[in-house]
Coordinates of C-alpha atoms in Angstrom, one line a residue:
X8 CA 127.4 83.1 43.1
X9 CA 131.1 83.9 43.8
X10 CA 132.7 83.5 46.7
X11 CA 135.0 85.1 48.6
X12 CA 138.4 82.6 50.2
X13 CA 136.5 84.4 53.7
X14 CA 133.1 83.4 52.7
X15 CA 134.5 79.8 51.9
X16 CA 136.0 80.0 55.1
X17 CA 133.2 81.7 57.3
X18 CA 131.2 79.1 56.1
X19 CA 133.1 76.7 58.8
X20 CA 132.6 78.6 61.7
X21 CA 130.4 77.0 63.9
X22 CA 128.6 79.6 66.6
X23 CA 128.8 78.9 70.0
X24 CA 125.7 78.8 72.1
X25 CA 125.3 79.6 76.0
X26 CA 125.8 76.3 78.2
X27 CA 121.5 76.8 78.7
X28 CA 120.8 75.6 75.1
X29 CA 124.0 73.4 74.5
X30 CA 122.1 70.6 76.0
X31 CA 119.9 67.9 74.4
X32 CA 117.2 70.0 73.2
X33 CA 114.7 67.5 75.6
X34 CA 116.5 68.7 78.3
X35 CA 115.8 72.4 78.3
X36 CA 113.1 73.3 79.8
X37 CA 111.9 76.9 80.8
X38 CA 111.0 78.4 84.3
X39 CA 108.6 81.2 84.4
X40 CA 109.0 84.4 86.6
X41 CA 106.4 86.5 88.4
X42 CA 104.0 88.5 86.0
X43 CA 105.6 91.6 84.5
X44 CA 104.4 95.0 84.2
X45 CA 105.3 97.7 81.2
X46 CA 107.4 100.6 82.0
X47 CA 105.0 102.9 82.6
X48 CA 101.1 103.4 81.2
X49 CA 100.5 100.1 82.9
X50 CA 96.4 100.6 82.4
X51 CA 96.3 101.6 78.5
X52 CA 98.6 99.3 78.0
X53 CA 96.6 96.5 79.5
X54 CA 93.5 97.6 78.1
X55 CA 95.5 97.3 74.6
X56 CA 96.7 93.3 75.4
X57 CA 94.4 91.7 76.9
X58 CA 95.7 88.7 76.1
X59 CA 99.1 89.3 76.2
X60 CA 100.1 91.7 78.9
X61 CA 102.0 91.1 82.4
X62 CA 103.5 87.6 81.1
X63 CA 106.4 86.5 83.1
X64 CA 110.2 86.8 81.8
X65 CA 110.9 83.0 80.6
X66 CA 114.5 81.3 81.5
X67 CA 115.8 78.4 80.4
X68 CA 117.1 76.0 83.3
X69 CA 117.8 72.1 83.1
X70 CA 114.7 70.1 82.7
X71 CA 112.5 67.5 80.7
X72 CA 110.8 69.7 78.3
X73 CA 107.4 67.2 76.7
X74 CA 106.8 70.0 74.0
X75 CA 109.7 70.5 72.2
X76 CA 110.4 67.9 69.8
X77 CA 106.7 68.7 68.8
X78 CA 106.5 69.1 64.7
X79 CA 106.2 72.7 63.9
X80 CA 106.0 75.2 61.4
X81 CA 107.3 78.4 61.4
X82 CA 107.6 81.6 59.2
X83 CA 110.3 84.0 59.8
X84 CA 110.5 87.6 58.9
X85 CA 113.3 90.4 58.6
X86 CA 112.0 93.6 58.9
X87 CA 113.6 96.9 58.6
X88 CA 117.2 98.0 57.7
X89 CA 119.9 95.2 57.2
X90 CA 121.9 94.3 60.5
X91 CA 125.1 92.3 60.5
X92 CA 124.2 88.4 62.1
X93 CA 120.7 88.2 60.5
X94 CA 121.5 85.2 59.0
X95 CA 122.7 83.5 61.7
X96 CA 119.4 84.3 63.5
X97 CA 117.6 82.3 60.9
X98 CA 120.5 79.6 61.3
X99 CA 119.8 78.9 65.0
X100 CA 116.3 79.1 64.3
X101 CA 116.5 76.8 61.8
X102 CA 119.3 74.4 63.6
X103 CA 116.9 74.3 66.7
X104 CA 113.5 73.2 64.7
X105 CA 115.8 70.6 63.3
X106 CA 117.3 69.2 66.4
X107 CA 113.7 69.3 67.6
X108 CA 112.1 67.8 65.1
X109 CA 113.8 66.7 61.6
X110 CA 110.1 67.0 60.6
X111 CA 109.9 70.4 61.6
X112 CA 110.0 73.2 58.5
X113 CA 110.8 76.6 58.3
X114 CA 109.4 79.3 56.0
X115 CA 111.0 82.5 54.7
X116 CA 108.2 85.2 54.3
X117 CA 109.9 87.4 51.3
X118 CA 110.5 91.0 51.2
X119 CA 109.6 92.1 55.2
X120 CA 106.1 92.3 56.6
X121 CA 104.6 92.5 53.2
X122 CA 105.7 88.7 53.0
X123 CA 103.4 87.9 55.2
X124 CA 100.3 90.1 54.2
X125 CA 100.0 88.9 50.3
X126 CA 101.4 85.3 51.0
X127 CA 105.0 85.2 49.3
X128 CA 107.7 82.4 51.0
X129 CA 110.3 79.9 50.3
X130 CA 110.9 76.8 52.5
X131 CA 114.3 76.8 53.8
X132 CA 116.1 74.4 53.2
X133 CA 119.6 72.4 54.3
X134 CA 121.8 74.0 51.3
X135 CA 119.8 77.1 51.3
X136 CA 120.7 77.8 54.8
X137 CA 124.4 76.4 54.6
X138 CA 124.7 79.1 51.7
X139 CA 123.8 82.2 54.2
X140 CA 125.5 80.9 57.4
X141 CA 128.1 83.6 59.4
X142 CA 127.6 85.9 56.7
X143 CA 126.3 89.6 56.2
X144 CA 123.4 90.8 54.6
X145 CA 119.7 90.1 54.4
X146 CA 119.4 89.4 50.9
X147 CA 118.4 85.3 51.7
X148 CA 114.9 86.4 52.0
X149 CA 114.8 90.3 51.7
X150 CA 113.5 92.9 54.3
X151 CA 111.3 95.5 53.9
X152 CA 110.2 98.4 56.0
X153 CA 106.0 97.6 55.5
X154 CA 103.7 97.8 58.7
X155 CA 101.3 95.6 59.8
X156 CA 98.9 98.7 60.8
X157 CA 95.2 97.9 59.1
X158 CA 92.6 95.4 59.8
X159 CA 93.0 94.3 56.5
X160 CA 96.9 93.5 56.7
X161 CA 96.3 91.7 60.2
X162 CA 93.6 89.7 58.7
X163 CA 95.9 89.0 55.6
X164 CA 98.3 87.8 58.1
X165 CA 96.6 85.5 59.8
X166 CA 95.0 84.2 56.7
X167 CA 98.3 83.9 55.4
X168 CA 99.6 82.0 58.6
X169 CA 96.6 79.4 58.0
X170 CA 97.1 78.8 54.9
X171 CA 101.3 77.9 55.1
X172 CA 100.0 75.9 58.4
X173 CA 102.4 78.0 60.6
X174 CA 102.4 77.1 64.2
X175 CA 104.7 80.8 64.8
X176 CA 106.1 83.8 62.9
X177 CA 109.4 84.9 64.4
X178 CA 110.3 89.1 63.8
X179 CA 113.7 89.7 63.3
X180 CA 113.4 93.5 63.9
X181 CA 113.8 96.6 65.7
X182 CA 111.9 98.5 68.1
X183 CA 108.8 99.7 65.6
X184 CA 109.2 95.7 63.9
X185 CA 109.3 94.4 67.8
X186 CA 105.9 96.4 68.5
X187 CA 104.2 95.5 65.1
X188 CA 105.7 91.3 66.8
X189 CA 103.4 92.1 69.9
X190 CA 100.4 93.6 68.4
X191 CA 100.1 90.6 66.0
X192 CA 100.6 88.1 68.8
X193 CA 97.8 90.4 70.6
X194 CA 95.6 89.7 67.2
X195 CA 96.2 86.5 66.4
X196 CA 94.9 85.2 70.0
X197 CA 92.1 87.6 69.8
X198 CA 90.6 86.2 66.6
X199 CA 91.3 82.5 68.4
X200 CA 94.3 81.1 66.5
X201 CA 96.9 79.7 68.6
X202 CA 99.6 80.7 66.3
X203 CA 102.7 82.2 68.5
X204 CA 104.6 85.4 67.5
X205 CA 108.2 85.6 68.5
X206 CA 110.6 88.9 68.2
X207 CA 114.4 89.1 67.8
X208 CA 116.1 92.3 68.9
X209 CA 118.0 93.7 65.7
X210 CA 119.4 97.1 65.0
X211 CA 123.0 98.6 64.4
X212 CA 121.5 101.7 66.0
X213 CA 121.7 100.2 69.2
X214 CA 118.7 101.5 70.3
X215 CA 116.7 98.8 71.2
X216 CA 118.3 98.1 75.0
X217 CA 117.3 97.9 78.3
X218 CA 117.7 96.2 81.5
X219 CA 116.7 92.5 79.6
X220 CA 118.4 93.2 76.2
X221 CA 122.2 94.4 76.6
X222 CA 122.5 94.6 72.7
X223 CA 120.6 94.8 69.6
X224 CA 122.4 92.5 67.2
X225 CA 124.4 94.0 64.2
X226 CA 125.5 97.1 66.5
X227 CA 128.9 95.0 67.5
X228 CA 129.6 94.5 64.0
X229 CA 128.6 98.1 62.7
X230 CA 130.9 100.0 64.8
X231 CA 133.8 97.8 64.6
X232 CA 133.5 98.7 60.9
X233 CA 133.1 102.0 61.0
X234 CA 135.7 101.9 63.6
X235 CA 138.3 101.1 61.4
X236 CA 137.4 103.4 58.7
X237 CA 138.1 106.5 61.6
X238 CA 141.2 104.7 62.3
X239 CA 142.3 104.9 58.9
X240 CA 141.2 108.0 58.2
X241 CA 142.7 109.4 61.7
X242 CA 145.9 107.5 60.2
X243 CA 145.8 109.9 56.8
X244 CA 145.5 112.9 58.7
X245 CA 148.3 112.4 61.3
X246 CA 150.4 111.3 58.0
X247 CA 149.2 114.2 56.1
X248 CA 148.2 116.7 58.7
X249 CA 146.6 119.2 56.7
X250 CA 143.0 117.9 56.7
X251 CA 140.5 118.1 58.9
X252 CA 137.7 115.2 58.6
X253 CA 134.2 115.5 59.2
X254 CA 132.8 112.2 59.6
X255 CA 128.6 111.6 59.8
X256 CA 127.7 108.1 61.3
X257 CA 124.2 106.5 61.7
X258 CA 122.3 107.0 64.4
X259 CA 118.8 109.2 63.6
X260 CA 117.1 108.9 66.9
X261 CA 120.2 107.8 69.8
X262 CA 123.9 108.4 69.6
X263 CA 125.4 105.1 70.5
X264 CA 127.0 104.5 67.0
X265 CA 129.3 107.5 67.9
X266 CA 129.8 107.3 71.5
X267 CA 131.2 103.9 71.0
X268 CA 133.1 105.2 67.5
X269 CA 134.7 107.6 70.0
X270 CA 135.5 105.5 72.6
X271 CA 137.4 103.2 70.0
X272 CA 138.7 105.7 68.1
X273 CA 139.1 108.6 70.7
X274 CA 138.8 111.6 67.9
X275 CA 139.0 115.3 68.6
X276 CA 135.4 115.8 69.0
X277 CA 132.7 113.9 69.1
X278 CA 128.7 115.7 69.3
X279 CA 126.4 113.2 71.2
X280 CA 122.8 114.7 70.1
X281 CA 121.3 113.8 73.2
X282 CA 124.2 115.9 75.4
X283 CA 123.3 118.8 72.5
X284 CA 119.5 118.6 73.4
X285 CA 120.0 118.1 77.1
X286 CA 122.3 121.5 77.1
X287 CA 120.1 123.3 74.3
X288 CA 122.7 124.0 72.6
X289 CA 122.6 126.3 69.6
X290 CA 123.9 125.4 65.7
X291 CA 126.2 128.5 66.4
X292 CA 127.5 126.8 69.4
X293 CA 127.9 123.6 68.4
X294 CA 130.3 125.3 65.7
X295 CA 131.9 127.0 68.7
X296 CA 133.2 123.5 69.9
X297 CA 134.7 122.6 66.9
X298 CA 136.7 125.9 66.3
X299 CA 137.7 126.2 69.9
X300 CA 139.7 122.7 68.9
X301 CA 140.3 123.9 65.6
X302 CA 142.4 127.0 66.9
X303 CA 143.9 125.3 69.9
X304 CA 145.4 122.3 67.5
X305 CA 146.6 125.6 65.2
X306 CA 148.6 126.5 67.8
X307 CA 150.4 123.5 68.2
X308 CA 150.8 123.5 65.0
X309 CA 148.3 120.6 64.0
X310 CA 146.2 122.1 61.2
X311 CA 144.2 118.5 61.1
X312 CA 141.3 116.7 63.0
X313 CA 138.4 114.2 62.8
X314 CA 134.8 115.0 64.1
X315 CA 132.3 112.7 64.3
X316 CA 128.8 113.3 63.9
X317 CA 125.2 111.2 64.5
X318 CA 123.0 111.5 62.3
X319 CA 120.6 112.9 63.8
X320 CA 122.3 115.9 65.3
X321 CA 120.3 118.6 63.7
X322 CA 116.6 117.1 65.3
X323 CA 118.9 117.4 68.8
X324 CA 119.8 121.3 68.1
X325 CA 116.4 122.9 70.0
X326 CA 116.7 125.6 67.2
X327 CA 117.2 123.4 64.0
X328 CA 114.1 121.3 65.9
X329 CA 112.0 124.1 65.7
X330 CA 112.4 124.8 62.1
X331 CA 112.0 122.0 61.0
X332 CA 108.9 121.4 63.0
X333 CA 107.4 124.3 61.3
X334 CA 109.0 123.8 57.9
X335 CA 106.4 120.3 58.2
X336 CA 103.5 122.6 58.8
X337 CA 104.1 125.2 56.3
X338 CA 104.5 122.4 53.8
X339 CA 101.5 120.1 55.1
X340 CA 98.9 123.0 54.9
X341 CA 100.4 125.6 52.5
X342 CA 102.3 123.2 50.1
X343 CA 100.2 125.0 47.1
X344 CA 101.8 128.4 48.0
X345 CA 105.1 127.2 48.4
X346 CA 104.9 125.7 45.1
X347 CA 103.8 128.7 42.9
X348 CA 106.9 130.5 44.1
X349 CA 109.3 130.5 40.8
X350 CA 112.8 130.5 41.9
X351 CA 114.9 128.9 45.2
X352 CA 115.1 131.9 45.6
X353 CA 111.4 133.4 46.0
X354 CA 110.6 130.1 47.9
X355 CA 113.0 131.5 50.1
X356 CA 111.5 134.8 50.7
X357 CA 108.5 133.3 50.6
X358 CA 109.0 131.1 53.5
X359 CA 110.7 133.4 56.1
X360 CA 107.3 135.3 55.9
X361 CA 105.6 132.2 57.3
X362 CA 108.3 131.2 59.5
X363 CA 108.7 132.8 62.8
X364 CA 111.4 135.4 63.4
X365 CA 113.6 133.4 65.0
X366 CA 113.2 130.3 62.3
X367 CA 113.5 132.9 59.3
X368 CA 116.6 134.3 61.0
X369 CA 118.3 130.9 60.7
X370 CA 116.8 129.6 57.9
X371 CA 118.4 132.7 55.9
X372 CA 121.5 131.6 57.4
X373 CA 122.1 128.1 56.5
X374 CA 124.3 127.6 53.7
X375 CA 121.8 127.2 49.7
X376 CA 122.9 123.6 49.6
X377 CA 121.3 122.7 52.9
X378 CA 118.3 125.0 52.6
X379 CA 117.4 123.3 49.2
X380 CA 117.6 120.0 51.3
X381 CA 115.5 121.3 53.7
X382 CA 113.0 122.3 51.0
X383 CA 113.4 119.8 48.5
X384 CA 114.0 116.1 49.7
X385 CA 110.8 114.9 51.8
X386 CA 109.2 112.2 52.6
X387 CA 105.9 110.3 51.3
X388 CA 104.2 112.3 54.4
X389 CA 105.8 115.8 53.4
X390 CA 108.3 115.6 56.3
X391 CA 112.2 116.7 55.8
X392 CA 114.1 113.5 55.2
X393 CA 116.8 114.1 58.2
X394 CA 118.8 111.5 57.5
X395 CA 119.3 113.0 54.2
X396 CA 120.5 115.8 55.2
X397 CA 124.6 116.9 55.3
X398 CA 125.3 117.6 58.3
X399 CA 128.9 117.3 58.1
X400 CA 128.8 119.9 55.2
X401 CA 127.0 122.1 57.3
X402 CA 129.3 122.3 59.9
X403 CA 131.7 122.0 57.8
X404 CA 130.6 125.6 55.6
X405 CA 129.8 127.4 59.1
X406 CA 133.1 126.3 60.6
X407 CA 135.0 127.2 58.0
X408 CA 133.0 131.1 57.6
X409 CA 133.7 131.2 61.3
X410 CA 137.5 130.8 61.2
X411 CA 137.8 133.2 58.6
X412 CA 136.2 135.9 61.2
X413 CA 138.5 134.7 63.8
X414 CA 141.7 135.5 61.3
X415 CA 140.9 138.6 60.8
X416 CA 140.5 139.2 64.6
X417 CA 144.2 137.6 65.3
X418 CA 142.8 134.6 66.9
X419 CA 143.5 132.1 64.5
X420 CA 146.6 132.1 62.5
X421 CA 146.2 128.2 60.9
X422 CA 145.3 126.6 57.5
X423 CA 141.7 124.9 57.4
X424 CA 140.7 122.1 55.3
X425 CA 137.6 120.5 55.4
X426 CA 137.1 116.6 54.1
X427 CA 133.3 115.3 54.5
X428 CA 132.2 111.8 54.9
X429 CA 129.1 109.6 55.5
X430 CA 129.7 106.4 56.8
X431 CA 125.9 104.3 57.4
X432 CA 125.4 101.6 54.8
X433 CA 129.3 100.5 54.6
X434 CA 128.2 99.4 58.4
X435 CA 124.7 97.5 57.9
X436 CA 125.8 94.1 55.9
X437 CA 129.4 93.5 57.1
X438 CA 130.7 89.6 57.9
X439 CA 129.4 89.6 61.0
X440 CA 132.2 89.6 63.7
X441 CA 132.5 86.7 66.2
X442 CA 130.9 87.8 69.0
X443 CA 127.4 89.2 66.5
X444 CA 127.6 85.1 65.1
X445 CA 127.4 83.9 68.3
X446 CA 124.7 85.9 70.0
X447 CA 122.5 85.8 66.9
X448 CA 122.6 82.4 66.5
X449 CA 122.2 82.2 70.0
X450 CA 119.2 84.4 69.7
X451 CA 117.5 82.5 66.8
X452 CA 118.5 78.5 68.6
X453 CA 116.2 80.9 71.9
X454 CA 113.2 81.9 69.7
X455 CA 113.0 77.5 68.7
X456 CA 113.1 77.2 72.6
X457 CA 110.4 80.0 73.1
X458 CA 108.4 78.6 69.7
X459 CA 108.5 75.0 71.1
X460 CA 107.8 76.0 74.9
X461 CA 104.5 77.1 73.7
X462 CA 105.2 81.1 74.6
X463 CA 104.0 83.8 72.6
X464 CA 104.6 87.5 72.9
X465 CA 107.8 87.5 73.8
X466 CA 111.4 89.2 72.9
X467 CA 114.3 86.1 72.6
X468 CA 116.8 87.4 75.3
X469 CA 120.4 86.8 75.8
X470 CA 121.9 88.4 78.6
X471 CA 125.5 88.1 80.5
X472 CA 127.5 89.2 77.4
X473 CA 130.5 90.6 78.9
X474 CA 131.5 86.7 79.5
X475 CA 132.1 84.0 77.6
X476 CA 129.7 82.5 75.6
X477 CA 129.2 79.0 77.1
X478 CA 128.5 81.5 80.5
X479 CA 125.3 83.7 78.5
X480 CA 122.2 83.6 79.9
X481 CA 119.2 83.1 77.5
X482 CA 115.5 83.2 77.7
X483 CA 112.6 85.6 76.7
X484 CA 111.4 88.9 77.4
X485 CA 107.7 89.7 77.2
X486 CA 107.6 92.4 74.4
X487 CA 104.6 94.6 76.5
X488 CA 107.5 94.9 79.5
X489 CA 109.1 96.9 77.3
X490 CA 106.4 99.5 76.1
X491 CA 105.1 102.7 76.8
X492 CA 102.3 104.9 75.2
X493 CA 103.5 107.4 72.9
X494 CA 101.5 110.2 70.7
X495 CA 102.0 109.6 66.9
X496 CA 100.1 111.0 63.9
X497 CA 97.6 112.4 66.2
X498 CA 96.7 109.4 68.5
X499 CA 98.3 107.2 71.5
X500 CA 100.4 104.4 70.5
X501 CA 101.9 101.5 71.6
X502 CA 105.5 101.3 71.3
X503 CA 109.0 100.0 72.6
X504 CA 110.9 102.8 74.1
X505 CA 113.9 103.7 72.3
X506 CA 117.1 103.7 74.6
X507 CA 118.9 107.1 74.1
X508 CA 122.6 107.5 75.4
X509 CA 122.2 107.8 79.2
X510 CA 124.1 111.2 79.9
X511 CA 125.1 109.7 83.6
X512 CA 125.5 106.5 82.0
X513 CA 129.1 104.9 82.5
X514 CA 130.4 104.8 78.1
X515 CA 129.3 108.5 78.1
X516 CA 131.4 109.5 81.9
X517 CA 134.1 107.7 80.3
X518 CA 134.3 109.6 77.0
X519 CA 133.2 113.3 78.4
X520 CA 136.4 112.7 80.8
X521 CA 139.2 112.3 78.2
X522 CA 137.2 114.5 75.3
X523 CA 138.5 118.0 76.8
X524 CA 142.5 116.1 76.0
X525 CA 141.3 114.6 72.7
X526 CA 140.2 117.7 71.5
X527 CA 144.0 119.2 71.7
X528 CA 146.4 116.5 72.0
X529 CA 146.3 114.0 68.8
X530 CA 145.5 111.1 71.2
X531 CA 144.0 108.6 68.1
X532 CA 143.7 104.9 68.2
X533 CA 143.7 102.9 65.5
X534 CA 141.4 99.4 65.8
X535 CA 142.0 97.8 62.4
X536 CA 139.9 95.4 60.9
X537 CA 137.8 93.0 62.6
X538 CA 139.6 89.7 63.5
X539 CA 138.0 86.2 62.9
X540 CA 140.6 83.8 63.8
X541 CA 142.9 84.4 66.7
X542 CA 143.2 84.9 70.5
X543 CA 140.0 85.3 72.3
X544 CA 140.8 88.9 73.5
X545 CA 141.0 90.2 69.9
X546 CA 138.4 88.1 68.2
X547 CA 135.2 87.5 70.7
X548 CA 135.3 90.9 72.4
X549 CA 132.2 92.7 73.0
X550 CA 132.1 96.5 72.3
X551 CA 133.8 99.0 74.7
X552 CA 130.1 100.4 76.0
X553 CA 128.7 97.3 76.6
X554 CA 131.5 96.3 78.9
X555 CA 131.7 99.7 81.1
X556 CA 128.0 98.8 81.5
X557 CA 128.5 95.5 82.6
X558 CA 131.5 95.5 84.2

């Protein structure tokens, strides 16, 4: 493999860990809290883990701790989409089994979940890990998006577990991996086997928060990168200014990606889908927004802009919602109708006699490029593939149709041109920045603590990152604190709550009260790259919305 002078480099870095687990390991030793409860659904969820709920939130405090240099074995798993520090979570995993034990062995369960259901790992070894350390990616093992779900795969799983003589399996994942993490500790205690299940909270959507977990790691990383892209491209267009950008971020399900995209990069607009849902706003009025901005910057003669946009947006607009809701029933139960219709075009006509009035109405309306996509690219279940869909060419075609109407009226007397983008995977396997090497290897170094302390069923926590890292605060989180019951594919689940963008949160009241002179004045900010080496202040800083929550 070739490296990079910053890989070469990187490799040096050593993280640093909060002054908890910067001890001998013999000398931390974990206090236990009062039981917990889940955040709501208390009784079904306590029917559901009997063996697991209400544990207590586990800190780490000075102490003799008997257990910990104990010889263990332990499987690790990354599961889901890649996240900037993943790595480093297997480092300080790795680092802590070591300092417990030298005896001590870890195992890399290949290719997600699936690794662990038909039996496929690699030891890790000394070089192996010294060749991943501070670095992006998760291609030292491999992910995969597979789900634990049947009797069969938990079987295989703990079959699996016997068999490589695990005494834990630590889930590097998000909220879906997190739940699959508590519902296997759940099995593996109800079959008998004392084999402990440990989660790490991982996803650049930045979803996966709550009062216990301030971050998901990768999210620091992700929108420092995508940061800087807006910065460059909000560079071009005040050099140029004759281009307005449309920019698409991740974010399917919550909107942090581009709250804190804004708040770095303070563009001219910014939709947050859960503000669009909250307000029911229509497609028509979200286009609105932007040429209100568009006209006002004509007038000041600034024919140029950037607007960012989650993913998501179009499962937030209550009228896009809809149609797409019945678009997945028309196709479910009538998917042999649709398909004798001949032409796009005869699909078309087809389907707005199925649809209600209102869905044919916009369906007709929608631009034939994002109708097809609508129609054409689904998923294994039949579902419209959202994140597949270009939103930023949609508003992009339906802006620009718009403006034409207003010329003709007199109101707008300025050039529009429109420039799409899609920034997602440039985000997911960046070096990871300081302050994502630190708190994943800090999270990895917690689930050895957890793993040695005997605990199961639990979330590796670190809290108190607004401060230095030597001042973090880390311990573990019982995973069924964080659940509710939620209806999916017909019956109650389990799950971790996803945390949406609080609209009386303090990130979001600091972005809605400069948007209104963003959206007129060219007030852009350019972050740059991300720094490695340098002053604290420019190198270990957390992200802008974790630090008006904290602060």
């Amino acid at each position: 493999m070739e490296l990079s002078a910053l890989q070469r480099v990187r490799y040096t870095y050593k993280p640093k860990l909060p002054g908890s687990l910067s001890r001998p390991v013999t000398e931390i030793a974990v206090q236990l809290g009062n039981p917990t409860e889940s955040i709501s659904d208390q009784d079904a969820l306590k029917a559901r883990f009997k063996e697991t709920y209400g544990k207590p939130l586990a800190a780490f405090v000075p102490g003799r701790n008997e257990t910990i240099s104990r010889r263990l074995s332990v499987g690790v798993i990354l599961s889901g989409g890649q996240a900037p520090g993943g790595h480093n979570v297997i480092a300080g995993l790795y680092d802590g089994l070591k300092k417990g034990n030298p005896g001590s062995k870890l195992f890399g369960l290949l290719g997600g979940p699936s690794g662990l259901i038909d039996n496929k790992s690699v030891e890790i070894t000394g070089p192996m890990m010294d060749a991943y350390r501070n670095t992006g990616g998760f291609d030292m093992i491999g992910s995969g998006r597979t789900k634990i779900e049947s009797p069969e795969q938990f079987a295989s799983s703990l079959e699996t577990a016997k068999k490589l003589g695990l005494d834990a399996v630590v889930i590097i994942g998000g909220d879906d991996s997190n739940t699959n993490a508590a519902l296997l500790a759940e099995y593996f205690l109800s079959r008998g086997s004392n084999i402990q299940v440990i989660g790490c909270p991982k996803t650049i959507d930045g979803d996966l928060k709550n009062e216990n977990i301030e971050i998901s790691f990768g999210f620091d990383t992700a929108v420092k990168t995508y940061s800087e892209l807006i910065g460059n491209i909000e560079r071009d267009a005040n050099s140029a200014k004759k281009y307005w950008h449309f920019i698409k971020l991740m974010g399917r399900s919550a909107s942090h990606i581009a709250l804190e995209c804004a708040l770095q990069t303070q563009p001219n607009i910014c939709f947050i889908s859960e503000e669009v849902e909250a307000k029911k706003l229509s497609l028509g009025q979200v286009v609105d927004q932007i040429c209100n901005s568009v006209v006002k910057r004509a007038d000041n003669k600034e024919n140029f802009g950037v607007v960012l946009i989650p993913e998501g947006l179009v499962e937030f607009i209550p009228e896009m919602k809809k149609l797409i809701d019945e678009l997945n029933d028309i196709m479910a139960n009538k998917e042999k109708e649709f398909s004798e219709q001949g032409s796009f075009h005869a699909q078309t006509n087809w389907l707005v006699t199925q649809l209600s009035d209102p869905s044919g109405y916009l369906f007709k309306s929608l631009p034939e490029e994002i109708a097809k996509e609508l129609l054409m690219d689904r998923d294994p279940h039949g579902n419209v593939q959202v994140s597949r869909i270009e939103t930023e060419k949609l508003l992009m075609g339906m802006t620009e149709s718009k403006l034409r109407d207003l010329k003709k009226t007199g109101t707008y007397k300025g050039k529009f041109s429109a420039l799409g983008h899609f920034f997602g995977y440039e985000g997911r396997c960046a070096f990871p920045t300081n302050f994502d090497a630190d708190y994943c290897y800090s999270l990895g170094f917690s689930a050895f603590v957890l793993i040695a302390s005997g605990l199961t069923g639990y979330l590796s926590s670190v809290k108190n990152l607004v401060a230095p890292a030597d001042q973090w605060i880390a311990g573990g989180v019982p995973l069924t604190m964080m659940m509710n019951m939620e209806h999916r594919h017909g019956a109650d689940k389990p799950v971790i709550r996803k945390a949406l963008v609080e609209l009386d949160g303090k990130p979001f009241k600091a972005f809605a009260a400069e948007r209104e002179t963003w959206s007129v004045k060219t007030s852009f900010v350019y972050p740059g790259s991300i720094q490695y080496y340098g002053p604290a202040e420019i190198c270990d800083q957390p992200t802008i919305t974790l630090k008006l929550e904290k602060l």
